[in-house]
Coordinates of C-alpha atoms and ligand atoms in Angstrom, one line a residue:
M276 CA 6.4 1.4 -13.4
T277 CA 4.3 2.9 -10.7
E278 CA 1.2 0.7 -11.2
L279 CA 0.1 -1.8 -8.6
L280 CA -1.8 -4.5 -10.3
T281 CA -4.7 -6.6 -9.3
S282 CA -4.6 -10.4 -10.0
A283 CA -7.0 -9.9 -12.8
Q284 CA -5.0 -7.1 -14.4
M285 CA -1.9 -9.4 -14.1
R286 CA -3.9 -12.2 -15.7
A287 CA -5.0 -10.0 -18.5
I288 CA -1.5 -9.0 -19.2
E289 CA -0.4 -12.7 -19.4
Q290 CA -3.3 -13.7 -21.5
T291 CA -2.6 -10.8 -24.0
A292 CA 1.0 -12.0 -24.2
F293 CA -0.2 -15.5 -24.9
D294 CA -2.7 -14.4 -27.5
L295 CA -0.3 -12.2 -29.4
G296 CA 2.4 -15.1 -29.3
A297 CA 4.7 -12.8 -27.2
A298 CA 5.3 -15.6 -24.7
T299 CA 4.2 -19.0 -23.6
G300 CA 3.1 -20.2 -20.2
A301 CA 6.2 -22.5 -20.1
E302 CA 8.5 -19.5 -20.8
L303 CA 7.0 -17.3 -18.1
M304 CA 7.1 -20.1 -15.6
E305 CA 10.8 -20.7 -16.3
R306 CA 11.7 -17.0 -16.0
A307 CA 9.6 -16.8 -12.8
G308 CA 11.5 -19.6 -11.2
Q309 CA 14.8 -18.2 -12.4
G310 CA 13.8 -14.9 -11.0
V311 CA 13.1 -16.4 -7.6
V312 CA 16.4 -18.2 -7.5
E313 CA 18.2 -15.1 -8.6
A314 CA 16.6 -12.9 -6.0
I315 CA 17.4 -15.5 -3.2
L316 CA 21.1 -15.7 -4.1
A317 CA 21.4 -12.0 -4.4
S318 CA 19.5 -11.2 -1.1
F319 CA 20.9 -14.1 0.9
P320 CA 24.4 -14.9 -0.5
D321 CA 25.4 -16.8 2.7
L322 CA 23.0 -19.5 1.9
E323 CA 25.4 -20.7 -0.8
H324 CA 28.0 -21.3 1.9
G325 CA 25.7 -23.3 4.2
S326 CA 24.3 -26.8 4.0
R327 CA 22.2 -25.8 1.0
R328 CA 19.1 -27.7 1.8
A329 CA 15.7 -26.5 0.5
V330 CA 12.1 -27.5 1.2
I331 CA 9.7 -26.5 -1.5
L332 CA 6.0 -26.3 -0.8
C333 CA 4.2 -26.6 -4.0
G334 CA 0.4 -25.9 -4.5
P335 CA -2.1 -27.2 -7.1
G336 CA -1.7 -24.4 -9.6
N337 CA 0.9 -22.5 -11.5
N338 CA 2.4 -21.0 -8.3
G339 CA 3.3 -24.7 -7.6
G340 CA 4.7 -24.9 -11.1
D341 CA 7.0 -22.1 -10.2
G342 CA 8.0 -24.0 -7.0
F343 CA 9.1 -27.1 -9.2
V344 CA 11.2 -24.8 -11.4
V345 CA 12.9 -23.4 -8.4
A346 CA 13.6 -26.9 -7.0
R347 CA 15.1 -27.9 -10.3
L348 CA 17.3 -24.9 -10.5
L349 CA 18.5 -25.2 -7.0
K350 CA 19.2 -28.8 -7.5
E351 CA 21.3 -27.9 -10.7
R352 CA 23.4 -25.6 -8.5
G353 CA 24.2 -28.5 -6.1
W354 CA 21.5 -28.0 -3.6
T355 CA 19.6 -30.8 -1.8
A356 CA 15.9 -30.1 -2.6
E357 CA 12.7 -31.8 -1.5
C358 CA 9.2 -30.8 -2.8
F359 CA 5.9 -31.2 -0.9
L360 CA 2.9 -31.2 -3.1
Y361 CA -0.5 -30.0 -1.9
G362 CA -2.8 -31.5 -4.4
E363 CA -2.7 -34.3 -7.0
A364 CA 0.1 -34.3 -9.6
D365 CA -2.2 -35.4 -12.4
R366 CA -4.5 -32.5 -11.8
L367 CA -1.8 -29.9 -12.1
P368 CA -2.3 -27.4 -14.9
P369 CA -0.2 -28.2 -18.0
D370 CA 2.9 -26.0 -17.5
A371 CA 3.0 -26.8 -13.8
R372 CA 2.6 -30.5 -14.5
A373 CA 5.5 -30.4 -17.1
N374 CA 7.8 -28.9 -14.5
F375 CA 6.7 -31.3 -11.9
E376 CA 7.7 -34.1 -14.3
R377 CA 11.1 -32.4 -15.1
W378 CA 11.7 -32.1 -11.3
S379 CA 10.6 -35.7 -10.7
V380 CA 13.7 -37.0 -12.6
L381 CA 15.9 -35.0 -10.2
G382 CA 14.4 -35.5 -6.7
P383 CA 11.7 -36.4 -4.5
T384 CA 8.2 -35.0 -4.1
T385 CA 6.4 -35.9 -0.9
D386 CA 2.5 -35.9 -0.8
F387 CA 1.0 -33.4 1.5
N388 CA -0.6 -36.2 3.4
D389 CA 2.8 -37.3 4.6
W390 CA 3.9 -33.8 5.0
R391 CA 3.8 -33.5 8.8
F392 CA 5.3 -37.0 9.2
A393 CA 8.1 -36.1 6.9
L394 CA 8.8 -32.7 8.5
R395 CA 8.9 -34.2 12.0
Y396 CA 11.1 -37.2 11.2
G397 CA 12.8 -36.2 7.9
V398 CA 13.8 -32.7 7.7
G399 CA 12.2 -31.2 10.8
S400 CA 15.0 -31.7 13.2
N401 CA 17.5 -29.0 13.9
G402 CA 20.2 -31.4 13.0
A403 CA 22.1 -31.7 9.7
E404 CA 18.9 -32.5 7.8
A405 CA 17.2 -29.2 8.6
P406 CA 16.6 -26.9 5.7
T407 CA 18.2 -23.6 5.4
L408 CA 15.7 -22.4 2.8
V409 CA 11.9 -22.9 2.8
I410 CA 10.1 -21.8 -0.4
D411 CA 6.4 -21.2 -0.3
A412 CA 4.9 -21.9 -3.7
L413 CA 1.5 -23.0 -2.6
F414 CA -0.8 -20.2 -3.8
G415 CA -0.3 -16.9 -5.7
T416 CA -2.8 -14.9 -7.6
G417 CA -5.1 -17.9 -7.9
L418 CA -6.1 -18.0 -4.2
V419 CA -9.8 -17.8 -4.1
R420 CA -10.8 -19.1 -0.7
P421 CA -9.3 -19.4 2.8
L422 CA -6.6 -22.0 3.4
A423 CA -8.1 -25.3 4.4
D424 CA -7.7 -26.1 8.2
D425 CA -5.3 -28.9 7.5
L426 CA -3.0 -26.8 5.4
D427 CA -3.3 -23.8 7.9
R428 CA -2.3 -26.3 10.7
A429 CA 0.5 -27.8 8.7
L430 CA 2.0 -24.4 7.9
R431 CA 1.7 -23.3 11.6
E432 CA 3.6 -26.6 12.5
L433 CA 6.2 -25.7 10.0
D434 CA 6.5 -22.3 11.4
A435 CA 7.1 -23.8 14.9
A436 CA 9.5 -26.4 13.5
F437 CA 11.7 -24.0 11.6
P438 CA 11.2 -20.7 13.5
K439 CA 12.0 -17.5 11.6
G440 CA 15.7 -17.0 11.6
T441 CA 16.6 -20.7 11.4
A442 CA 15.7 -21.1 7.8
K443 CA 15.2 -18.4 5.2
R444 CA 11.6 -18.2 4.0
V445 CA 10.8 -17.1 0.5
A446 CA 7.4 -16.9 -1.0
V447 CA 6.8 -17.2 -4.7
D448 CA 4.5 -14.3 -5.8
A449 CA 2.8 -14.1 -2.4
P450 CA 2.9 -15.6 1.0
S451 CA 0.3 -18.3 0.7
G452 CA -3.1 -17.3 2.3
L453 CA -2.5 -13.6 1.4
C454 CA -5.1 -12.1 -0.9
M455 CA -3.1 -10.4 -3.5
D456 CA -5.8 -7.9 -4.3
S457 CA -6.3 -6.7 -0.7
G458 CA -3.3 -7.8 1.5
R459 CA -5.8 -9.5 3.7
P460 CA -5.3 -13.0 5.0
L461 CA -7.6 -15.7 3.6
V462 CA -7.2 -18.1 6.5
P463 CA -9.7 -20.4 8.4
G464 CA -12.0 -19.0 11.1
A465 CA -11.5 -15.5 12.5
K466 CA -7.7 -15.7 12.5
V467 CA -6.1 -12.5 11.3
E468 CA -2.5 -13.7 10.7
L469 CA -1.1 -15.8 8.1
P470 CA 0.4 -19.0 9.3
L471 CA 3.7 -18.4 7.7
K472 CA 5.5 -15.1 7.5
Q473 CA 8.2 -14.7 5.0
D474 CA 11.6 -13.1 4.9
M475 CA 11.2 -12.2 1.3
T476 CA 8.5 -12.5 -1.5
V477 CA 9.4 -12.5 -5.1
S478 CA 6.7 -11.3 -7.3
F479 CA 6.6 -11.1 -11.1
H480 CA 6.4 -8.2 -13.5
R481 CA 4.8 -5.8 -11.1
L482 CA 3.9 -5.5 -7.5
K483 CA 0.4 -6.4 -6.8
L484 CA -2.0 -4.4 -4.5
G485 CA -1.8 -7.1 -1.8
H486 CA 2.0 -6.6 -1.5
V487 CA 1.5 -3.1 -0.1
L488 CA -2.0 -3.0 1.5
S489 CA -3.0 -4.2 5.0
E490 CA -1.2 -7.2 6.3
G491 CA 0.9 -7.4 3.0
P492 CA 4.1 -5.9 4.0
E493 CA 4.3 -7.6 7.4
S494 CA 3.6 -11.0 5.8
C495 CA 5.9 -10.6 2.8
G496 CA 9.1 -9.5 4.6
A497 CA 11.0 -7.8 1.8
V498 CA 9.7 -7.7 -1.7
R499 CA 11.5 -8.1 -5.0
V500 CA 10.0 -8.0 -8.5
A501 CA 11.4 -10.3 -11.0
D502 CA 11.2 -9.3 -14.7
I503 CA 9.6 -12.1 -16.7
G504 CA 9.9 -10.4 -20.0
L505 CA 6.5 -9.0 -20.4
D506 CA 6.6 -5.8 -22.4
Q507 CA 3.6 -4.1 -20.9
A508 CA 3.7 -1.0 -23.1
A509 CA 3.7 -3.1 -26.4
L510 CA 0.9 -5.4 -25.1
R511 CA -1.1 -2.4 -24.1
A512 CA -0.5 -0.7 -27.5
A513 CA -1.6 -3.9 -29.2
R514 CA -4.8 -4.5 -27.4
S515 CA -7.5 -1.9 -26.6
E516 CA -9.1 -4.2 -24.0
L517 CA -5.9 -4.4 -22.1
R518 CA -5.6 -0.5 -22.3
E519 CA -8.9 -0.2 -20.7
T520 CA -8.2 -2.8 -17.9
L521 CA -4.9 -1.2 -17.1
G522 CA -6.3 2.3 -17.3
A523 CA -8.0 1.7 -14.0
A524 CA -4.8 0.5 -12.3
V525 CA -3.9 1.9 -8.9
T526 CA -0.6 3.9 -8.9
R527 CA 2.0 4.5 -6.3
A528 CA 2.6 8.0 -5.0
I529 CA 5.6 9.7 -6.4
P530 CA 7.3 13.1 -5.8
R531 CA 6.7 15.6 -8.6
A532 CA 9.4 18.2 -8.2
Y533 CA 8.0 20.4 -10.9
E534 CA 4.7 20.9 -9.0
L535 CA 6.7 22.2 -6.1
R536 CA 9.1 24.6 -7.8
K537 CA 8.8 28.3 -7.3
G538 CA 10.0 30.7 -10.2
G539 CA 11.5 29.2 -13.4
E540 CA 9.9 28.7 -16.8
D541 CA 7.1 26.4 -15.7
A542 CA 6.1 28.5 -12.7
P543 CA 7.0 32.1 -13.4
G544 CA 5.2 33.5 -10.3
V545 CA 7.3 35.8 -8.0
H546 CA 4.8 37.3 -5.8
K547 CA 3.6 35.6 -2.5
Y548 CA 0.0 35.9 -3.8
D549 CA 1.0 33.7 -6.9
Y550 CA 1.3 30.8 -4.4
G551 CA -2.0 31.3 -2.7
H552 CA -3.3 32.0 0.8
A553 CA -4.2 29.0 3.0
L554 CA -6.5 29.4 6.0
V555 CA -6.4 27.0 8.9
V556 CA -9.2 27.2 11.4
S557 CA -8.2 26.7 15.0
G558 CA -9.8 25.4 18.1
G559 CA -10.1 27.4 21.4
P560 CA -7.6 28.1 24.1
G561 CA -5.4 25.0 24.9
H562 CA -6.5 23.5 21.6
T563 CA -4.5 25.6 19.1
G564 CA -1.5 23.4 18.6
A565 CA -3.0 21.1 15.9
A566 CA -4.0 24.1 13.8
R567 CA -0.7 25.7 14.3
L568 CA 1.1 22.4 13.2
A569 CA -1.1 22.3 10.2
A570 CA -0.3 26.0 9.3
R571 CA 3.4 25.4 9.6
G572 CA 3.0 22.4 7.2
A573 CA 1.2 24.6 4.8
L574 CA 3.8 27.3 4.9
R575 CA 6.8 25.1 4.5
I576 CA 5.3 23.3 1.5
G577 CA 5.2 26.7 -0.1
A578 CA 1.8 28.5 0.2
G579 CA 2.5 32.1 -0.3
L580 CA 0.7 33.2 2.9
V581 CA -0.9 31.2 5.7
T582 CA -3.4 32.5 8.2
V583 CA -4.7 30.8 11.3
A584 CA -8.3 31.7 12.1
A585 CA -8.7 31.5 15.9
P586 CA -11.4 32.4 18.5
G587 CA -10.8 35.6 20.2
S588 CA -10.1 33.8 23.4
A589 CA -7.2 31.9 21.7
M590 CA -5.6 34.9 19.9
T591 CA -2.9 35.6 22.6
E592 CA -2.0 31.8 22.8
C593 CA -1.7 31.7 19.0
A594 CA 0.1 35.1 18.7
S595 CA 2.8 33.9 21.2
H596 CA 3.6 31.0 18.9
L597 CA 3.3 32.2 15.4
T598 CA 5.6 34.6 13.5
A599 CA 5.5 34.1 9.6
I600 CA 1.9 32.8 9.9
M601 CA -0.8 35.4 10.2
L602 CA -3.7 35.5 12.7
A603 CA -7.4 36.3 12.3
R604 CA -10.2 36.4 14.8
C605 CA -12.9 33.8 14.1
N606 CA -15.6 33.2 16.7
G607 CA -17.6 30.8 14.6
A608 CA -19.4 30.3 11.2
S609 CA -20.4 33.9 10.7
D610 CA -16.9 35.2 11.3
L611 CA -15.6 32.6 9.0
G612 CA -18.0 33.7 6.4
A613 CA -16.8 37.3 6.7
I614 CA -13.0 36.2 6.5
L615 CA -13.8 34.2 3.3
G616 CA -15.1 37.5 1.9
D617 CA -11.3 37.8 0.9
E618 CA -11.2 36.0 -2.3
R619 CA -7.4 35.5 -2.1
L620 CA -8.0 32.9 0.6
N621 CA -8.1 30.0 -1.8
A622 CA -7.5 26.9 0.4
L623 CA -9.0 26.0 3.7
C624 CA -8.2 23.4 6.4
L625 CA -10.7 22.6 9.1
G626 CA -10.6 19.9 11.8
P627 CA -7.4 19.7 13.7
G628 CA -8.1 20.6 17.3
L629 CA -11.4 22.2 16.3
G630 CA -13.6 20.5 18.8
V631 CA -16.6 18.2 18.1
G632 CA -20.0 19.6 17.8
S633 CA -22.5 22.0 16.1
A634 CA -20.1 24.9 16.0
T635 CA -17.6 22.9 14.0
R636 CA -20.5 21.6 11.7
D637 CA -21.6 25.2 11.1
M638 CA -18.1 26.2 10.1
V639 CA -17.7 23.3 7.9
M640 CA -20.9 24.2 6.1
T641 CA -19.8 27.8 5.7
A642 CA -16.4 26.6 4.3
L643 CA -18.2 24.2 1.9
G644 CA -20.6 26.9 0.9
S645 CA -17.7 29.1 -0.3
R646 CA -16.7 26.5 -2.8
R647 CA -13.0 26.9 -2.0
C648 CA -10.5 24.0 -2.0
C649 CA -10.8 22.5 1.4
V650 CA -9.3 19.8 3.7
L651 CA -11.6 18.3 6.2
D652 CA -9.8 16.3 8.9
A653 CA -10.1 15.1 12.5
D654 CA -13.0 16.9 14.4
A655 CA -14.5 18.3 11.2
L656 CA -15.1 14.6 10.4
T657 CA -16.1 13.3 13.8
S658 CA -18.6 16.1 14.1
F659 CA -20.7 14.4 11.4
A660 CA -20.6 10.9 13.1
G661 CA -24.3 9.7 12.8
S662 CA -25.1 12.5 10.3
A663 CA -22.7 11.8 7.5
P664 CA -25.3 12.2 4.7
S665 CA -25.8 16.0 5.8
L666 CA -22.1 16.4 5.1
F667 CA -22.0 14.4 1.9
A668 CA -24.8 16.6 0.4
H669 CA -22.5 19.6 0.4
L670 CA -19.2 18.1 -0.6
H671 CA -17.7 18.8 -4.0
S672 CA -14.7 17.8 -6.1
R673 CA -12.2 20.2 -4.6
V674 CA -12.7 18.8 -1.1
I675 CA -10.4 16.3 0.5
L676 CA -11.5 14.2 3.4
T677 CA -8.4 12.9 5.5
P678 CA -9.7 10.4 8.0
H679 CA -7.7 8.0 9.9
T680 CA -9.3 4.6 10.4
G681 CA -11.4 5.6 13.4
E682 CA -12.8 8.7 11.7
F683 CA -13.4 6.7 8.5
A684 CA -15.4 4.1 10.5
R685 CA -17.6 6.9 12.0
L686 CA -18.4 8.4 8.6
F687 CA -18.7 5.2 6.6
P688 CA -19.7 2.4 9.2
D689 CA -21.0 0.0 6.5
I690 CA -17.9 0.3 4.3
W691 CA -15.8 0.0 7.4
A692 CA -17.5 -3.3 8.4
K693 CA -16.9 -4.7 4.9
L694 CA -13.3 -4.0 5.2
T695 CA -12.9 -5.5 8.7
D696 CA -15.3 -8.5 8.6
P697 CA -13.1 -11.7 8.2
A698 CA -12.5 -12.3 4.5
T699 CA -14.1 -15.4 3.3
R700 CA -13.3 -15.4 -0.4
G701 CA -10.8 -13.8 -2.9
P702 CA -10.4 -11.3 -4.1
A703 CA -11.3 -9.9 -0.7
Y704 CA -12.7 -6.4 -0.3
S705 CA -9.7 -4.1 0.0
K706 CA -8.7 -0.8 1.4
V707 CA -8.7 0.4 -2.1
D708 CA -12.2 -0.8 -2.7
A709 CA -13.3 0.9 0.6
T710 CA -11.7 4.2 -0.3
Q711 CA -13.1 4.2 -3.8
E712 CA -16.6 3.4 -2.5
A713 CA -16.3 6.2 0.1
A714 CA -15.2 8.7 -2.4
A715 CA -18.0 7.8 -4.7
R716 CA -20.5 8.2 -1.8
A717 CA -19.0 11.4 -0.5
G718 CA -18.5 13.0 -3.9
C719 CA -15.0 14.2 -3.1
I720 CA -11.6 12.9 -2.6
V721 CA -11.0 10.6 0.2
L722 CA -7.5 10.0 1.7
L723 CA -7.7 7.0 4.2
K724 CA -4.6 7.1 6.2
G725 CA -2.2 4.4 7.4
P726 CA 1.1 2.9 6.4
D727 CA -0.8 2.0 3.3
T728 CA -2.6 5.5 2.6
V729 CA -5.1 5.3 -0.1
I730 CA -6.3 8.3 -1.9
A731 CA -9.3 8.0 -4.2
E732 CA -11.2 10.4 -6.4
P733 CA -14.9 9.7 -7.0
G734 CA -14.9 7.4 -10.0
G735 CA -11.4 8.3 -10.9
R736 CA -7.7 8.1 -10.0
T737 CA -6.6 6.0 -7.0
V738 CA -3.1 6.3 -5.5
I739 CA -1.4 4.5 -2.8
S740 CA 1.2 6.1 -0.6
A741 CA 2.8 3.2 1.0
A742 CA 5.1 3.6 3.9
S743 CA 6.5 0.1 4.0
Y744 CA 9.5 -1.9 3.0
D745 CA 12.3 0.5 2.1
R746 CA 10.0 3.5 2.7
A747 CA 8.8 2.3 6.2
A748 CA 8.3 5.2 8.6
P749 CA 7.0 3.9 11.8
W750 CA 8.0 7.1 13.6
L751 CA 5.1 8.8 11.8
A752 CA 2.8 7.2 14.3
T753 CA 3.0 10.2 16.6
A754 CA 0.6 12.8 17.9
G755 CA 0.0 15.6 15.5
A756 CA 1.6 14.0 12.3
G757 CA -1.9 13.9 10.7
D758 CA -2.4 17.7 11.4
V759 CA 0.9 18.4 9.6
L760 CA -0.2 16.3 6.7
S761 CA -3.6 18.2 6.5
G762 CA -1.7 21.4 6.5
M763 CA 0.8 20.3 3.8
I764 CA -2.2 19.3 1.4
T765 CA -3.8 22.6 2.2
G766 CA -0.5 24.4 1.3
L767 CA -0.4 22.6 -2.1
L768 CA -4.1 23.4 -2.7
A769 CA -3.3 27.1 -2.1
R770 CA -0.5 26.9 -4.6
G771 CA -3.0 25.7 -7.2
V772 CA -2.0 22.0 -7.3
W773 CA -4.8 19.8 -8.5
P774 CA -6.4 18.3 -5.5
V775 CA -5.7 14.6 -5.9
T776 CA -2.2 15.5 -6.9
A777 CA -1.8 17.7 -3.9
A778 CA -2.9 14.7 -1.6
E779 CA -0.5 12.5 -3.4
I780 CA 2.6 14.7 -3.2
A781 CA 1.8 15.7 0.4
T782 CA 1.6 12.1 1.6
W783 CA 4.8 11.2 -0.3
L784 CA 6.7 14.2 1.3
H785 CA 5.2 13.4 4.7
V786 CA 6.7 9.9 4.6
E787 CA 9.9 11.1 3.2
A788 CA 10.3 13.8 5.9
A789 CA 9.7 11.3 8.6
R790 CA 12.2 8.8 7.1
R791 CA 14.8 11.6 6.9
F792 CA 14.5 12.2 10.7
G793 CA 14.0 8.6 11.8
P794 CA 13.7 7.6 15.5
G795 CA 12.6 10.3 17.9
L796 CA 10.5 12.1 15.4
I797 CA 7.7 14.4 16.7
A798 CA 5.1 16.1 14.5
A799 CA 6.6 19.5 15.0
D800 CA 9.8 18.3 13.2
L801 CA 7.9 17.4 10.1
P802 CA 7.5 20.8 8.4
D803 CA 11.1 21.8 9.0
L804 CA 12.4 18.6 7.3
L805 CA 10.7 19.6 4.0
P806 CA 13.4 21.9 2.7
A807 CA 16.1 19.1 2.8
V808 CA 13.6 16.7 1.1
F809 CA 12.9 19.4 -1.6
R810 CA 16.6 19.8 -2.2
E811 CA 17.1 16.0 -2.5
I812 CA 14.3 15.6 -5.1
G813 CA 15.5 18.6 -7.1
V814 CA 12.8 21.3 -6.3
Ligands
NAX1292 N1 -0.1 -17.6 -15.7 C1 1.1 -17.7 -16.0 O1 1.4 -17.8 -17.1 C2 2.2 -17.4 -14.9 C3 1.9 -17.7 -13.7 N2 2.8 -17.6 -12.7 C4 2.5 -18.2 -11.4 O2 1.2 -18.7 -11.4 C5 0.5 -18.2 -10.3 C6 -1.0 -18.2 -10.6 O3 -1.3 -19.4 -11.0 P1 -2.8 -20.0 -10.8 O4 -3.7 -19.1 -11.5 O5 -2.7 -21.5 -11.3 O6 -3.1 -19.9 -9.3 P2 -2.4 -20.4 -8.0 O7 -1.3 -21.3 -8.3 O8 -2.2 -19.4 -7.1 O9 -3.6 -21.4 -7.4 C7 -4.6 -21.8 -8.1 C8 -5.1 -23.2 -7.7 O10 -5.4 -23.3 -6.3 C9 -6.7 -23.6 -6.2 N3 -7.1 -22.9 -4.9 C10 -7.3 -21.5 -4.7 N4 -7.5 -21.2 -3.5 C11 -7.4 -22.4 -2.8 C12 -7.5 -22.8 -1.4 N5 -7.7 -21.9 -0.5 N6 -7.3 -24.0 -1.1 C13 -7.0 -25.0 -2.0 N7 -7.0 -24.6 -3.3 C14 -7.2 -23.4 -3.8 C15 -7.5 -23.2 -7.3 O11 -8.7 -23.9 -7.4 C16 -6.5 -23.5 -8.3 O12 -6.4 -24.9 -8.6 C17 1.1 -16.9 -10.1 O13 0.9 -16.4 -8.7 C18 2.5 -17.2 -10.2 O14 3.2 -17.6 -9.2 C19 4.2 -17.5 -13.0 O15 4.6 -18.7 -13.4 C20 4.3 -16.6 -14.2 C21 3.6 -17.0 -15.4
K1293 K1 3.1 -18.5 -2.7

């Protein structure tokens, strides 16, 4: 269950279930509502001992229908519940309409036009009438345009009336206004934040891309996935179109202990050269730290040998810091070419601390000309700002570019603009779209860093390594962490791991190492945390 679905993929799964008679919309809606209520009671058990008052905001589609189910189920448990409908009851889709009617026998639904009035004079005070639970069932996967001004304003008022912490806020499927394909807010004007952030979001069947990308994690609070009884494997087996649709699904990064083992049946190698020889190219004096961090990452992740190639003027500085890592003199592209005459050097890392300019560009060209597996990071990328096509012309499928957002913007300014211009319709252009487009253009693997790291192959696999929710690792935002990541990927490339898999495993381990250390982490700690992580995942 590592896929992250788009709204369209989720709809295709539902539609297939309907077509095959495996479920009805009414059944799914009932299970969705039940899933939300169960998740609320499991996550916030204290709510059952409070005043048990719920406000449920229902939208004009099936997300609103789920809201009416939640209202009914809470009421049946003895809660006081009031629904607010944004839209007209007689225009609700059939299942939502049926649930509106079932609810209407039990309790009130206030029209959106009276919403603010009701909130202010009815349930909006902090007295006995104030809700302890606010359910956002306005929009889910069907959000196609920004929230209307009046709705955005009303939600901001609600945010002020019941500040976070006074009532629990739970979103059905998605916080309303969040594009579930991109995690980007679809809100009026140039605002970048959703009007109402949640304590918890309960989605159905699988997480969607929007839950982990961009603003998703911050807007959703915690996430839970309720099982609504869709047997994806069976549906996929029964329908070839669905197989095709889901074949392109983005997956989440996972650890793969077997790729990391040394020795044993599946990796009988015993000699250091069986695990490759990584080469990290260093900058000059005073700038060697980044390459040394990368080199240590490469060694700790299990490359058989690691060499730092440094200018003659930086050899003493490097030598005074390196022990298990070897050192080679490299005063520029021609020295690098000579070093690469040793065929055993099978994975290269260029960029960390290398300096921006023509010397770096020349070394990158030499590295690419050698057709070795290669990670290009930091200055190796920035050196091609304004001349990206000259880089792209030489890239190949065993190269991994590892830009952070600034470096990405320099290499792919038009793609970056699409990702950062305010989103005006759904599905909005996502970080997945941007990374896939960049990979296709560059003709190599692109790893776009962030708490929502996306790794894409040209026209192929896309993986997200999300450091959010229970895997949040804010301490990774520290100088040099990216250098260590580059080195870790290079080390795995040296070991012969398939490039996109190397990028996936390294980003997963990088986050895991950071989580293991916690507050106070510095980049130099990261490589030395790997052995403990390896033990934990059974390497
Ligand atoms: N399809 C199904 O069988 C199931 C759907 N479920 C729920 O249904 C949701 C999807 O339902 P829908 O496809 O009806 O979509 P939504 O309920 O998310 O919203 C669609 C409606 O909102 C309108 N709309 C979109 N953006 C708007 C905006 N900015 N302002 C005003 N109106 C806007 C659309 O025109 C449409 O009428 C899921 O997120 C989930 O909560 C669940 O009940 C599980 C089963
Ligand atoms: K919602």
